[in-house]
Amino acid sequence: MTAQAFFIGFFGLASVWFGIVVFRTYSMMRSAIALLFSQTALGAMFLSMQAEFLGVLQIMMMATEMSIMAIFMVMFMMDPGGLGEMDMTHQKRLSLIAGFVSFVAAVAVAVFVDWGPVATTFPDAAQQTVDLGLELLDRSMLIFETAGITILTAMIAATAVAIQPVKKGDDK
Amino acid sequence: MNPEISMELIIALTAGAALFGVGVYGALSQTNLVMIMMGVELILAGAMVNLVAFWRYLHPDVAAGQMFVLIVMTVMAIEMAVGFAIAIARFRAKGSVEMEEAVDLKG
């Protein structure tokens, strides 16, 4: 086993383990932190696969995203500290079966499909970033711009939905 | 199983499958909207691992592979923004984001 395979496996295992911890703990803060660790381990896994740009982007984005999520968890949960050990699950058996079946099906596809020859040459980190930059400004420009506009629309829609409704007579 | 297939690719795809499975369990079993969103995040993370692995081990010369990962990250950000907006609206209206209490949303 190569060092790369070892580190991909290690960070993959860490990511899955912290993903499981998200749903095993009663504390909502621990859930949010476990998800942050899971996503960070994923970023480290990307770095192990020599996808430097994507790895760093993943760690930066998810650190911010999960910090916001932790704040919302404390705001909205009935028992954010988990001291009451409230069970906030339903249809557990069905969910376990669905999760396990989807895992087995995806592993079967990964193992039994002939993915073709593995690439022998690989661009270095600087070349990857150059290639991605050229791709974004060339063939995929429309897709990238559409993604930007969609985020902007989602932000406006989210603000419109979340804003406090003004009662009649209050708007002076 | 193809003997020429890369061990690294199989490990990455298995990790992606496990993340997907855990995400499916979370999205289906949790009753709180924020926890359901965490499950969806894990499902998308599983998809992202697969995309990076396919790009790295099968087509590293095609930069569009990285582009797909950026699109999934965009979907994650949008899901968070819209999901939290709905959570705020629901909390303001009913004082809770428990989905078992949201039967009034049923069509």
Short mmCIF file of C-alpha atoms in Angstrom, two decimals:
data_model
loop_
_atom_site.label_atom_id
_atom_site.label_comp_id
_atom_site.label_asym_id
_atom_site.label_seq_id
_atom_site.Cartn_x
_atom_site.Cartn_y
_atom_site.Cartn_z
CA MET A 1 0.00 0.00 0.00
CA THR A 2 1.39 3.40 -0.94
CA ALA A 3 1.62 6.34 1.48
CA GLN A 4 -1.02 8.12 -0.58
CA ALA A 5 -3.48 5.22 -0.23
CA PHE A 6 -2.80 5.15 3.54
CA PHE A 7 -3.52 8.85 4.01
CA ILE A 8 -6.62 8.76 1.77
CA GLY A 9 -7.91 5.84 3.85
CA PHE A 10 -7.01 7.52 7.15
CA PHE A 11 -8.69 10.83 6.37
CA GLY A 12 -11.63 9.02 4.71
CA LEU A 13 -12.13 6.97 7.88
CA ALA A 14 -11.87 10.11 10.04
CA SER A 15 -14.44 11.87 7.85
CA VAL A 16 -16.90 8.96 8.07
CA TRP A 17 -16.36 8.55 11.84
CA PHE A 18 -17.05 12.23 12.55
CA GLY A 19 -20.06 11.98 10.19
CA ILE A 20 -21.44 9.18 12.40
CA VAL A 21 -20.69 11.20 15.58
CA VAL A 22 -22.93 14.01 14.20
CA PHE A 23 -26.00 11.80 14.70
CA ARG A 24 -24.85 9.97 17.83
CA THR A 25 -24.36 12.86 20.24
CA TYR A 26 -27.19 14.65 22.10
CA SER A 27 -25.30 17.96 22.20
CA MET A 28 -26.00 20.12 19.19
CA MET A 29 -22.71 21.99 19.58
CA ARG A 30 -20.87 18.66 19.42
CA SER A 31 -22.89 17.74 16.32
CA ALA A 32 -21.88 20.95 14.54
CA ILE A 33 -18.21 20.57 15.57
CA ALA A 34 -18.22 16.89 14.47
CA LEU A 35 -19.57 17.92 11.06
CA LEU A 36 -16.84 20.57 10.85
CA PHE A 37 -14.19 17.91 11.61
CA SER A 38 -15.77 15.56 9.07
CA GLN A 39 -15.63 18.19 6.32
CA THR A 40 -12.09 19.22 7.31
CA ALA A 41 -10.96 15.58 7.14
CA LEU A 42 -12.51 15.54 3.66
CA GLY A 43 -10.41 18.59 2.73
CA ALA A 44 -7.30 16.76 4.03
CA MET A 45 -8.33 13.77 1.93
CA PHE A 46 -8.44 16.02 -1.17
CA LEU A 47 -4.94 17.27 -0.26
CA SER A 48 -3.79 13.63 0.01
CA MET A 49 -5.16 13.11 -3.52
CA GLN A 50 -2.96 16.05 -4.64
CA ALA A 51 -6.01 18.22 -5.37
CA GLU A 52 -4.45 21.19 -3.55
CA PHE A 53 -6.82 23.93 -4.68
CA LEU A 54 -9.98 21.94 -3.95
CA GLY A 55 -8.62 20.74 -0.59
CA VAL A 56 -7.82 24.24 0.66
CA LEU A 57 -11.14 25.57 -0.70
CA GLN A 58 -13.05 22.78 1.06
CA ILE A 59 -11.38 23.47 4.43
CA MET A 60 -11.90 27.25 4.17
CA MET A 61 -15.53 27.04 3.01
CA MET A 62 -16.61 24.39 5.49
CA ALA A 63 -14.93 26.09 8.48
CA THR A 64 -17.08 29.16 7.80
CA GLU A 65 -20.22 27.21 6.92
CA MET A 66 -20.10 24.99 10.00
CA SER A 67 -19.40 27.93 12.33
CA ILE A 68 -22.63 29.52 11.06
CA MET A 69 -24.42 26.19 11.45
CA ALA A 70 -23.27 25.92 15.09
CA ILE A 71 -24.84 29.34 15.84
CA PHE A 72 -28.13 28.26 14.25
CA MET A 73 -28.08 24.99 16.17
CA VAL A 74 -27.88 26.85 19.49
CA MET A 75 -30.61 29.28 18.34
CA PHE A 76 -33.18 26.73 17.17
CA MET A 77 -32.74 23.53 19.15
CA MET A 78 -34.94 22.87 22.15
CA ASP A 79 -32.01 21.36 24.10
CA PRO A 80 -28.76 22.62 22.49
CA GLY A 81 -26.52 21.37 25.33
CA GLY A 82 -28.00 17.88 25.13
CA LEU A 83 -28.29 17.64 28.93
CA GLY A 84 -31.87 16.35 28.73
CA GLU A 85 -30.77 13.55 26.32
CA MET A 86 -33.88 14.15 24.19
CA ASP A 87 -34.31 11.64 21.38
CA MET A 88 -34.97 13.67 18.23
CA THR A 89 -35.21 10.81 15.75
CA HIS A 90 -37.99 8.90 14.05
CA GLN A 91 -38.24 5.88 11.68
CA LYS A 92 -34.79 4.79 12.89
CA ARG A 93 -34.98 1.24 11.53
CA LEU A 94 -36.05 2.34 8.04
CA SER A 95 -33.32 5.02 8.00
CA LEU A 96 -30.64 2.52 9.05
CA ILE A 97 -31.71 0.09 6.31
CA ALA A 98 -31.83 2.88 3.68
CA GLY A 99 -28.38 4.15 4.70
CA PHE A 100 -26.85 0.66 4.71
CA VAL A 101 -28.42 -0.35 1.37
CA SER A 102 -27.22 2.86 -0.33
CA PHE A 103 -23.70 2.30 1.10
CA VAL A 104 -23.56 -1.32 -0.13
CA ALA A 105 -24.95 -0.38 -3.57
CA ALA A 106 -22.40 2.43 -4.00
CA VAL A 107 -19.48 0.20 -2.87
CA ALA A 108 -20.64 -2.55 -5.26
CA VAL A 109 -20.62 -0.05 -8.14
CA ALA A 110 -17.15 1.21 -7.09
CA VAL A 111 -15.67 -2.29 -6.91
CA PHE A 112 -17.32 -4.08 -9.84
CA VAL A 113 -17.37 -1.38 -12.53
CA ASP A 114 -14.45 -1.32 -14.93
CA TRP A 115 -13.32 2.30 -14.61
CA GLY A 116 -10.73 1.97 -17.38
CA PRO A 117 -7.02 2.78 -17.21
CA VAL A 118 -5.75 4.89 -14.33
CA ALA A 119 -3.99 8.12 -15.33
CA THR A 120 -0.21 7.86 -15.09
CA THR A 121 0.67 11.54 -15.49
CA PHE A 122 -0.72 14.26 -13.24
CA PRO A 123 -0.38 18.08 -13.38
CA ASP A 124 1.30 19.79 -10.40
CA ALA A 125 -0.58 22.16 -8.06
CA ALA A 126 0.27 25.34 -9.98
CA GLN A 127 -0.72 23.78 -13.31
CA GLN A 128 -4.02 22.53 -11.82
CA THR A 129 -4.94 26.06 -10.75
CA VAL A 130 -3.97 27.48 -14.15
CA ASP A 131 -6.04 24.79 -15.91
CA LEU A 132 -9.06 25.46 -13.67
CA GLY A 133 -8.77 29.22 -14.17
CA LEU A 134 -8.66 28.81 -17.95
CA GLU A 135 -11.58 26.35 -17.80
CA LEU A 136 -13.68 28.84 -15.77
CA LEU A 137 -13.02 31.64 -18.24
CA ASP A 138 -13.43 29.52 -21.34
CA ARG A 139 -15.68 26.49 -21.86
CA SER A 140 -17.37 26.50 -18.43
CA MET A 141 -17.84 30.26 -18.15
CA LEU A 142 -21.63 30.10 -18.62
CA ILE A 143 -21.97 27.37 -15.97
CA PHE A 144 -19.78 29.31 -13.52
CA GLU A 145 -21.66 32.56 -14.08
CA THR A 146 -24.97 30.71 -13.68
CA ALA A 147 -23.73 29.32 -10.34
CA GLY A 148 -22.85 32.86 -9.21
CA ILE A 149 -26.25 34.24 -10.20
CA THR A 150 -27.99 31.28 -8.51
CA ILE A 151 -26.14 31.99 -5.23
CA LEU A 152 -27.11 35.68 -5.47
CA THR A 153 -30.76 34.74 -6.12
CA ALA A 154 -30.70 32.28 -3.21
CA MET A 155 -29.26 34.99 -0.90
CA ILE A 156 -31.98 37.47 -1.88
CA ALA A 157 -34.71 34.80 -1.59
CA ALA A 158 -33.34 33.66 1.80
CA THR A 159 -33.35 37.23 3.13
CA ALA A 160 -36.88 37.78 1.81
CA VAL A 161 -38.13 34.60 3.48
CA ALA A 162 -36.34 35.25 6.79
CA ILE A 163 -37.24 38.94 7.16
CA GLN A 164 -39.76 39.86 9.86
CA PRO A 165 -43.21 40.41 8.31
CA VAL A 166 -44.49 43.97 8.84
CA LYS A 167 -48.05 44.17 10.17
CA LYS A 168 -50.49 46.58 8.57
CA GLY A 169 -50.34 49.99 10.22
CA ASP A 170 -46.78 49.44 11.51
CA ASP A 171 -45.03 50.55 8.31
CA LYS A 172 -44.47 54.27 8.78
CA MET B 1 -12.86 -6.55 -9.95
CA ASN B 2 -10.40 -5.12 -12.44
CA PRO B 3 -6.87 -5.87 -11.14
CA GLU B 4 -5.46 -2.79 -12.86
CA ILE B 5 -7.75 -0.43 -11.00
CA SER B 6 -6.06 1.91 -8.56
CA MET B 7 -6.28 1.05 -4.86
CA GLU B 8 -6.47 4.79 -4.06
CA LEU B 9 -9.54 5.18 -6.29
CA ILE B 10 -11.35 2.29 -4.60
CA ILE B 11 -10.54 3.63 -1.10
CA ALA B 12 -11.80 7.11 -2.03
CA LEU B 13 -14.99 5.73 -3.63
CA THR B 14 -15.65 3.55 -0.55
CA ALA B 15 -15.24 6.57 1.75
CA GLY B 16 -17.64 8.51 -0.50
CA ALA B 17 -20.16 5.65 -0.35
CA ALA B 18 -19.90 5.54 3.48
CA LEU B 19 -20.44 9.30 3.75
CA PHE B 20 -23.45 8.97 1.43
CA GLY B 21 -24.91 6.14 3.56
CA VAL B 22 -24.43 8.07 6.83
CA GLY B 23 -26.01 11.14 5.19
CA VAL B 24 -29.04 9.13 4.00
CA TYR B 25 -29.49 7.77 7.55
CA GLY B 26 -29.27 11.27 9.03
CA ALA B 27 -31.59 12.93 6.53
CA LEU B 28 -34.26 10.24 7.04
CA SER B 29 -34.00 9.70 10.80
CA GLN B 30 -33.73 13.21 12.23
CA THR B 31 -36.79 15.25 13.19
CA ASN B 32 -35.09 18.65 13.41
CA LEU B 33 -34.70 20.71 10.22
CA VAL B 34 -31.10 21.73 11.00
CA MET B 35 -30.10 18.10 11.64
CA ILE B 36 -31.77 17.02 8.38
CA MET B 37 -29.67 19.66 6.61
CA MET B 38 -26.54 18.15 8.19
CA GLY B 39 -27.51 14.80 6.64
CA VAL B 40 -27.91 16.41 3.22
CA GLU B 41 -24.47 18.05 3.66
CA LEU B 42 -22.95 14.59 4.21
CA ILE B 43 -24.72 13.21 1.11
CA LEU B 44 -23.25 16.05 -0.98
CA ALA B 45 -19.82 15.49 0.64
CA GLY B 46 -19.98 11.86 -0.51
CA ALA B 47 -20.72 13.00 -4.07
CA MET B 48 -17.83 15.46 -3.89
CA VAL B 49 -15.31 12.76 -2.87
CA ASN B 50 -16.34 10.69 -5.88
CA LEU B 51 -15.95 13.66 -8.25
CA VAL B 52 -12.46 14.49 -6.95
CA ALA B 53 -11.39 10.82 -7.12
CA PHE B 54 -12.68 10.40 -10.70
CA TRP B 55 -10.93 13.57 -11.78
CA ARG B 56 -7.64 12.71 -10.03
CA TYR B 57 -7.32 9.05 -11.01
CA LEU B 58 -9.14 8.82 -14.35
CA HIS B 59 -9.04 12.23 -16.11
CA PRO B 60 -6.61 14.63 -14.42
CA ASP B 61 -6.04 16.40 -17.74
CA VAL B 62 -9.69 17.53 -17.95
CA ALA B 63 -10.14 20.61 -15.73
CA ALA B 64 -13.93 20.36 -16.06
CA GLY B 65 -13.71 17.61 -13.41
CA GLN B 66 -12.73 20.24 -10.81
CA MET B 67 -15.53 22.44 -12.11
CA PHE B 68 -18.11 19.84 -11.04
CA VAL B 69 -16.71 19.96 -7.49
CA LEU B 70 -17.15 23.74 -7.45
CA ILE B 71 -20.78 23.27 -8.56
CA VAL B 72 -21.42 20.81 -5.68
CA MET B 73 -19.88 23.33 -3.24
CA THR B 74 -22.26 25.96 -4.68
CA VAL B 75 -25.22 23.62 -4.13
CA MET B 76 -24.08 23.10 -0.50
CA ALA B 77 -23.93 26.87 0.09
CA ILE B 78 -27.37 27.42 -1.48
CA GLU B 79 -28.87 24.57 0.55
CA MET B 80 -27.55 26.16 3.74
CA ALA B 81 -28.79 29.67 2.86
CA VAL B 82 -32.30 28.62 1.81
CA GLY B 83 -32.60 25.98 4.57
CA PHE B 84 -31.74 28.45 7.34
CA ALA B 85 -34.11 31.04 5.86
CA ILE B 86 -36.94 28.49 5.99
CA ALA B 87 -35.87 27.55 9.54
CA ILE B 88 -36.03 31.21 10.64
CA ALA B 89 -39.46 31.70 9.02
CA ARG B 90 -40.78 28.49 10.58
CA PHE B 91 -39.33 29.30 14.03
CA ARG B 92 -40.87 32.77 13.90
CA ALA B 93 -44.28 31.38 12.92
CA LYS B 94 -44.47 28.29 15.16
CA GLY B 95 -41.60 28.59 17.66
CA SER B 96 -40.01 25.30 16.59
CA VAL B 97 -38.20 23.69 13.67
CA GLU B 98 -39.30 20.14 14.55
CA MET B 99 -40.49 18.56 11.30
CA GLU B 100 -42.94 16.20 13.03
CA GLU B 101 -44.89 19.30 14.06
CA ALA B 102 -44.92 20.59 10.48
CA VAL B 103 -47.82 18.45 9.26
CA ASP B 104 -49.61 21.68 8.31
CA LEU B 105 -47.15 21.94 5.39
CA LYS B 106 -48.40 18.63 3.97
CA GLY B 107 -50.10 19.12 0.62
#
